[in-house]
mmCIF file of C-alpha atoms in Angstrom:
data_model
loop_
_atom_site.group_PDB
_atom_site.id
_atom_site.type_symbol
_atom_site.label_atom_id
_atom_site.label_comp_id
_atom_site.label_asym_id
_atom_site.label_seq_id
_atom_site.Cartn_x
_atom_site.Cartn_y
_atom_site.Cartn_z
ATOM 1 C CA LEU E 1 320.878 -102.617 131.794
ATOM 2 C CA ALA E 2 323.899 -104.528 130.508
ATOM 3 C CA LYS E 3 322.892 -107.372 128.198
ATOM 4 C CA THR E 4 324.205 -110.824 129.066
ATOM 5 C CA THR E 5 324.639 -113.869 126.846
ATOM 6 C CA GLN E 6 325.046 -117.368 128.231
ATOM 7 C CA PRO E 7 324.569 -120.872 126.781
ATOM 8 C CA ILE E 8 321.018 -122.174 126.776
ATOM 9 C CA SER E 9 321.990 -125.567 128.177
ATOM 10 C CA MET E 10 324.909 -127.680 129.361
ATOM 11 C CA ASP E 11 325.209 -131.366 130.239
ATOM 12 C CA SER E 12 327.610 -132.844 132.739
ATOM 13 C CA TYR E 13 328.232 -135.931 134.865
ATOM 14 C CA GLU E 14 328.473 -136.333 138.595
ATOM 15 C CA GLY E 15 331.873 -135.434 139.989
ATOM 16 C CA GLN E 16 332.855 -133.217 137.071
ATOM 17 C CA GLU E 17 333.552 -129.507 137.167
ATOM 18 C CA VAL E 18 331.061 -127.327 135.326
ATOM 19 C CA ASN E 19 332.070 -123.950 133.927
ATOM 20 C CA ILE E 20 329.431 -121.562 132.608
ATOM 21 C CA THR E 21 330.655 -118.496 130.763
ATOM 22 C CA CYS E 22 328.571 -115.365 130.500
ATOM 23 C CA SER E 23 329.290 -112.557 128.062
ATOM 24 C CA HIS E 24 328.495 -108.954 129.049
ATOM 25 C CA ASN E 25 330.294 -106.698 126.590
ATOM 26 C CA ASN E 26 328.605 -103.444 127.631
ATOM 27 C CA ILE E 27 329.098 -103.797 131.374
ATOM 28 C CA ALA E 28 329.271 -100.437 133.149
ATOM 29 C CA THR E 29 331.988 -99.343 135.553
ATOM 30 C CA ASN E 30 329.766 -99.637 138.618
ATOM 31 C CA ASP E 31 328.039 -102.906 137.638
ATOM 32 C CA TYR E 32 328.401 -106.039 139.736
ATOM 33 C CA ILE E 33 328.181 -109.580 138.337
ATOM 34 C CA THR E 34 325.849 -111.908 140.210
ATOM 35 C CA TRP E 35 324.879 -115.529 139.647
ATOM 36 C CA TYR E 36 321.687 -117.197 140.805
ATOM 37 C CA GLN E 37 320.478 -120.817 140.753
ATOM 38 C CA GLN E 38 316.834 -121.805 140.341
ATOM 39 C CA PHE E 39 315.142 -125.175 140.804
ATOM 40 C CA PRO E 40 311.635 -125.809 139.390
ATOM 41 C CA SER E 41 308.848 -124.163 141.400
ATOM 42 C CA GLN E 42 311.308 -122.396 143.689
ATOM 43 C CA GLY E 43 312.692 -118.892 143.809
ATOM 44 C CA PRO E 44 316.199 -118.134 142.536
ATOM 45 C CA ARG E 45 318.999 -118.645 145.055
ATOM 46 C CA PHE E 46 321.970 -116.281 145.245
ATOM 47 C CA ILE E 47 325.186 -118.188 144.506
ATOM 48 C CA ILE E 48 328.002 -115.678 144.206
ATOM 49 C CA GLN E 49 328.785 -112.081 143.327
ATOM 50 C CA GLY E 50 331.913 -110.322 142.139
ATOM 51 C CA TYR E 51 333.275 -107.134 140.653
ATOM 52 C CA LYS E 52 336.692 -108.183 139.326
ATOM 53 C CA THR E 53 339.314 -110.971 139.515
ATOM 54 C CA LYS E 54 338.277 -114.106 141.380
ATOM 55 C CA VAL E 55 335.745 -114.751 144.102
ATOM 56 C CA THR E 56 335.286 -118.087 145.847
ATOM 57 C CA ASN E 57 332.765 -119.307 148.389
ATOM 58 C CA GLU E 58 331.740 -122.696 149.717
ATOM 59 C CA VAL E 59 329.733 -123.638 146.627
ATOM 60 C CA ALA E 60 331.313 -121.927 143.605
ATOM 61 C CA SER E 61 334.028 -119.749 142.144
ATOM 62 C CA LEU E 62 333.584 -116.736 139.917
ATOM 63 C CA PHE E 63 336.340 -115.732 137.502
ATOM 64 C CA ILE E 64 336.280 -112.235 136.009
ATOM 65 C CA PRO E 65 338.977 -111.116 133.550
ATOM 66 C CA ALA E 66 340.491 -107.655 133.702
ATOM 67 C CA ASP E 67 338.254 -106.214 130.974
ATOM 68 C CA ARG E 68 335.142 -107.544 132.793
ATOM 69 C CA LYS E 69 333.406 -108.280 129.485
ATOM 70 C CA SER E 70 332.757 -111.855 130.529
ATOM 71 C CA SER E 71 332.641 -113.992 133.636
ATOM 72 C CA THR E 72 332.795 -117.729 134.347
ATOM 73 C CA LEU E 73 330.926 -119.516 137.092
ATOM 74 C CA SER E 74 332.723 -122.685 138.163
ATOM 75 C CA LEU E 75 330.885 -125.431 140.028
ATOM 76 C CA PRO E 76 333.334 -128.018 141.370
ATOM 77 C CA ARG E 77 332.417 -131.715 141.484
ATOM 78 C CA VAL E 78 328.726 -131.392 140.624
ATOM 79 C CA SER E 79 326.103 -133.806 141.874
ATOM 80 C CA LEU E 80 322.632 -134.676 140.594
ATOM 81 C CA SER E 81 321.176 -132.030 142.911
ATOM 82 C CA ASP E 82 323.029 -129.305 141.005
ATOM 83 C CA THR E 83 320.670 -129.796 138.056
ATOM 84 C CA ALA E 84 319.047 -126.368 137.776
ATOM 85 C CA VAL E 85 318.860 -123.154 135.788
ATOM 86 C CA TYR E 86 321.756 -120.763 136.372
ATOM 87 C CA TYR E 87 321.383 -117.044 135.716
ATOM 88 C CA CYS E 88 324.113 -114.487 135.126
ATOM 89 C CA LEU E 89 323.098 -110.923 135.956
ATOM 90 C CA VAL E 90 324.898 -107.617 135.643
ATOM 91 C CA ALA E 91 323.549 -104.641 137.558
ATOM 92 C CA ASN E 92 324.373 -101.788 139.891
ATOM 93 C CA ASP E 93 320.937 -101.416 141.423
ATOM 94 C CA TYR E 94 317.810 -103.464 142.001
ATOM 95 C CA LYS E 95 316.829 -103.729 138.323
ATOM 96 C CA LEU E 96 317.812 -107.316 137.589
ATOM 97 C CA SER E 97 317.271 -108.783 134.116
ATOM 98 C CA PHE E 98 317.134 -112.555 134.509
ATOM 99 C CA GLY E 99 316.933 -113.726 130.908
ATOM 100 C CA ALA E 100 316.554 -117.412 130.045
ATOM 101 C CA GLY E 101 319.595 -118.632 131.992
ATOM 102 C CA THR E 102 321.599 -121.829 131.412
ATOM 103 C CA THR E 103 319.919 -125.133 132.141
ATOM 104 C CA VAL E 104 322.561 -127.441 133.606
ATOM 105 C CA THR E 105 321.710 -131.133 133.618
ATOM 106 C CA VAL E 106 323.882 -133.436 135.695
ATOM 107 C CA ARG E 107 323.719 -137.135 134.861
ATOM 108 C CA ALA E 108 324.808 -140.115 136.923
ATOM 109 C CA GLU T 1 315.271 -121.857 154.404
ATOM 110 C CA THR T 2 315.924 -118.580 152.610
ATOM 111 C CA GLY T 3 314.712 -116.176 155.272
ATOM 112 C CA VAL T 4 311.856 -115.104 153.007
ATOM 113 C CA THR T 5 308.529 -116.841 153.577
ATOM 114 C CA GLN T 6 305.593 -116.649 151.192
ATOM 115 C CA THR T 7 302.033 -117.760 151.843
ATOM 116 C CA PRO T 8 300.066 -119.430 150.498
ATOM 117 C CA ARG T 9 302.281 -121.681 148.366
ATOM 118 C CA HIS T 10 299.398 -122.459 146.020
ATOM 119 C CA LEU T 11 296.261 -120.466 145.235
ATOM 120 C CA VAL T 12 293.398 -121.154 142.867
ATOM 121 C CA MET T 13 290.906 -118.382 142.360
ATOM 122 C CA GLY T 14 288.155 -117.301 140.034
ATOM 123 C CA MET T 15 288.364 -114.129 138.014
ATOM 124 C CA THR T 16 285.913 -112.310 140.294
ATOM 125 C CA ASN T 17 287.595 -113.248 143.584
ATOM 126 C CA LYS T 18 289.737 -111.056 145.810
ATOM 127 C CA LYS T 19 292.740 -112.597 147.500
ATOM 128 C CA SER T 20 296.074 -111.519 148.959
ATOM 129 C CA LEU T 21 299.569 -112.939 148.803
ATOM 130 C CA LYS T 22 301.796 -112.485 151.833
ATOM 131 C CA CYS T 23 305.566 -112.236 152.123
ATOM 132 C CA GLU T 24 307.630 -111.981 155.290
ATOM 133 C CA GLN T 25 311.386 -111.602 155.514
ATOM 134 C CA HIS T 26 313.472 -112.400 158.589
ATOM 135 C CA LEU T 27 316.745 -110.969 157.298
ATOM 136 C CA GLY T 28 316.531 -107.401 158.536
ATOM 137 C CA HIS T 29 316.510 -106.099 154.965
ATOM 138 C CA ASN T 30 315.204 -102.685 153.919
ATOM 139 C CA ALA T 31 314.035 -103.444 150.376
ATOM 140 C CA MET T 32 311.362 -105.853 149.175
ATOM 141 C CA TYR T 33 310.223 -106.891 145.703
ATOM 142 C CA TRP T 34 307.433 -108.655 143.846
ATOM 143 C CA TYR T 35 308.237 -110.618 140.693
ATOM 144 C CA LYS T 36 306.081 -112.585 138.266
ATOM 145 C CA GLN T 37 307.393 -115.720 136.539
ATOM 146 C CA SER T 38 305.178 -117.114 133.797
ATOM 147 C CA ALA T 39 305.831 -120.450 132.137
ATOM 148 C CA LYS T 40 308.784 -120.341 129.740
ATOM 149 C CA LYS T 41 309.345 -116.625 130.433
ATOM 150 C CA PRO T 42 311.993 -114.730 132.404
ATOM 151 C CA LEU T 43 311.207 -113.195 135.754
ATOM 152 C CA GLU T 44 309.426 -109.850 135.494
ATOM 153 C CA LEU T 45 309.920 -107.219 138.185
ATOM 154 C CA MET T 46 306.552 -105.863 139.310
ATOM 155 C CA PHE T 47 307.039 -103.664 142.374
ATOM 156 C CA VAL T 48 309.884 -102.456 144.562
ATOM 157 C CA TYR T 49 309.696 -101.048 148.073
ATOM 158 C CA SER T 50 312.557 -99.386 149.902
ATOM 159 C CA LEU T 51 312.051 -98.515 153.568
ATOM 160 C CA GLU T 52 308.319 -99.069 153.057
ATOM 161 C CA GLU T 53 308.123 -96.565 150.204
ATOM 162 C CA ARG T 54 307.260 -97.778 146.701
ATOM 163 C CA VAL T 55 310.110 -96.916 144.353
ATOM 164 C CA GLU T 56 309.120 -98.909 141.283
ATOM 165 C CA ASN T 57 305.845 -99.808 139.625
ATOM 166 C CA ASN T 58 306.697 -101.542 136.384
ATOM 167 C CA SER T 59 303.542 -100.793 134.371
ATOM 168 C CA VAL T 60 301.639 -103.395 136.323
ATOM 169 C CA PRO T 61 297.842 -103.493 135.823
ATOM 170 C CA SER T 62 295.813 -101.975 138.642
ATOM 171 C CA ARG T 63 294.243 -105.351 139.449
ATOM 172 C CA PHE T 64 297.502 -105.969 141.323
ATOM 173 C CA SER T 65 297.854 -103.757 144.400
ATOM 174 C CA PRO T 66 300.927 -103.956 146.638
ATOM 175 C CA GLU T 67 301.126 -103.011 150.282
ATOM 176 C CA CYS T 68 304.178 -102.733 152.534
ATOM 177 C CA PRO T 69 303.093 -102.008 156.125
ATOM 178 C CA ASN T 70 306.633 -102.371 157.493
ATOM 179 C CA SER T 71 310.067 -103.411 156.287
ATOM 180 C CA SER T 72 309.456 -107.087 157.107
ATOM 181 C CA HIS T 73 306.106 -107.604 155.407
ATOM 182 C CA LEU T 74 304.868 -107.244 151.856
ATOM 183 C CA PHE T 75 301.452 -108.043 150.443
ATOM 184 C CA LEU T 76 300.071 -108.319 146.934
ATOM 185 C CA HIS T 77 296.321 -107.796 146.783
ATOM 186 C CA LEU T 78 294.605 -109.390 143.823
ATOM 187 C CA HIS T 79 291.182 -108.633 142.324
ATOM 188 C CA THR T 80 289.419 -109.429 139.060
ATOM 189 C CA LEU T 81 292.418 -111.230 137.627
ATOM 190 C CA GLN T 82 292.635 -112.642 134.124
ATOM 191 C CA PRO T 83 293.697 -116.145 133.026
ATOM 192 C CA GLU T 84 297.028 -114.759 131.773
ATOM 193 C CA ASP T 85 297.821 -113.758 135.351
ATOM 194 C CA SER T 86 298.355 -117.428 136.224
ATOM 195 C CA ALA T 87 302.022 -117.646 137.184
ATOM 196 C CA LEU T 88 304.529 -118.098 140.002
ATOM 197 C CA TYR T 89 304.682 -114.918 142.085
ATOM 198 C CA LEU T 90 307.958 -114.435 143.860
ATOM 199 C CA CYS T 91 308.867 -112.122 146.703
ATOM 200 C CA ALA T 92 312.447 -111.065 147.365
ATOM 201 C CA SER T 93 314.332 -108.839 149.757
ATOM 202 C CA SER T 94 317.732 -107.171 149.858
ATOM 203 C CA GLN T 95 319.703 -105.038 152.259
ATOM 204 C CA ALA T 96 319.220 -102.008 150.033
ATOM 205 C CA THR T 97 318.241 -101.195 146.459
ATOM 206 C CA GLY T 98 321.638 -100.015 145.261
ATOM 207 C CA LEU T 99 325.093 -101.389 144.405
ATOM 208 C CA GLY T 100 323.726 -104.649 142.989
ATOM 209 C CA GLN T 101 322.790 -105.936 146.434
ATOM 210 C CA PRO T 102 321.991 -109.668 146.200
ATOM 211 C CA GLN T 103 318.302 -110.412 146.429
ATOM 212 C CA HIS T 104 316.976 -113.260 148.555
ATOM 213 C CA PHE T 105 313.871 -114.938 147.165
ATOM 214 C CA GLY T 106 311.036 -116.869 148.712
ATOM 215 C CA ASP T 107 309.719 -120.019 147.059
ATOM 216 C CA GLY T 108 306.747 -118.226 145.595
ATOM 217 C CA THR T 109 303.006 -118.583 145.355
ATOM 218 C CA ARG T 110 301.748 -120.650 142.413
ATOM 219 C CA LEU T 111 298.614 -118.803 141.285
ATOM 220 C CA SER T 112 296.036 -120.353 139.001
ATOM 221 C CA ILE T 113 293.128 -118.297 137.653
ATOM 222 C CA LEU T 114 290.058 -120.250 136.590
#
């Protein structure tokens, strides 16, 4: 399993853009990068997945440089309800290693 | 609504009781998973089923017994649990087990062992 490193916590304010960078130096050729969001007492929610370059959906963007050794999740114009733990995972099968994630706190 | 429903949401049981956790997915997926999330700890993968066949048993104690009668349903049978088994138990499903397929999680069963 590729090891990932992401900040323990980040603070932001409503309306700002939040960027969370995840480092995965030993990513394998067939690994995908996936981000999940988790609120207290709920299961993780799939946010976005990518292999290379940029992926965008209705809630986030994922930027992956050419060497794929890192990735950045971008949350545009966050609101209080975006306060959660965000996990970066790298895998090519079902064996997901969630780690501690990044606790994002959005303040009014 | 995630398409994965877990029941009950909360369960309190004594160490000598026998109970079962139920998971149902409405996504047409072929793989299902059980995870354990203890306080202040990362999620731990417990069991994996693909097309109703168990493909992973992550050194889980025998007091936890999974059952997958069909691709939409997954059970976790519990007996003679220990206090350290108190945790949030999460069920997930995915289209398949390969290629980093995104997993869709239920909201879990909060289990407390007295």
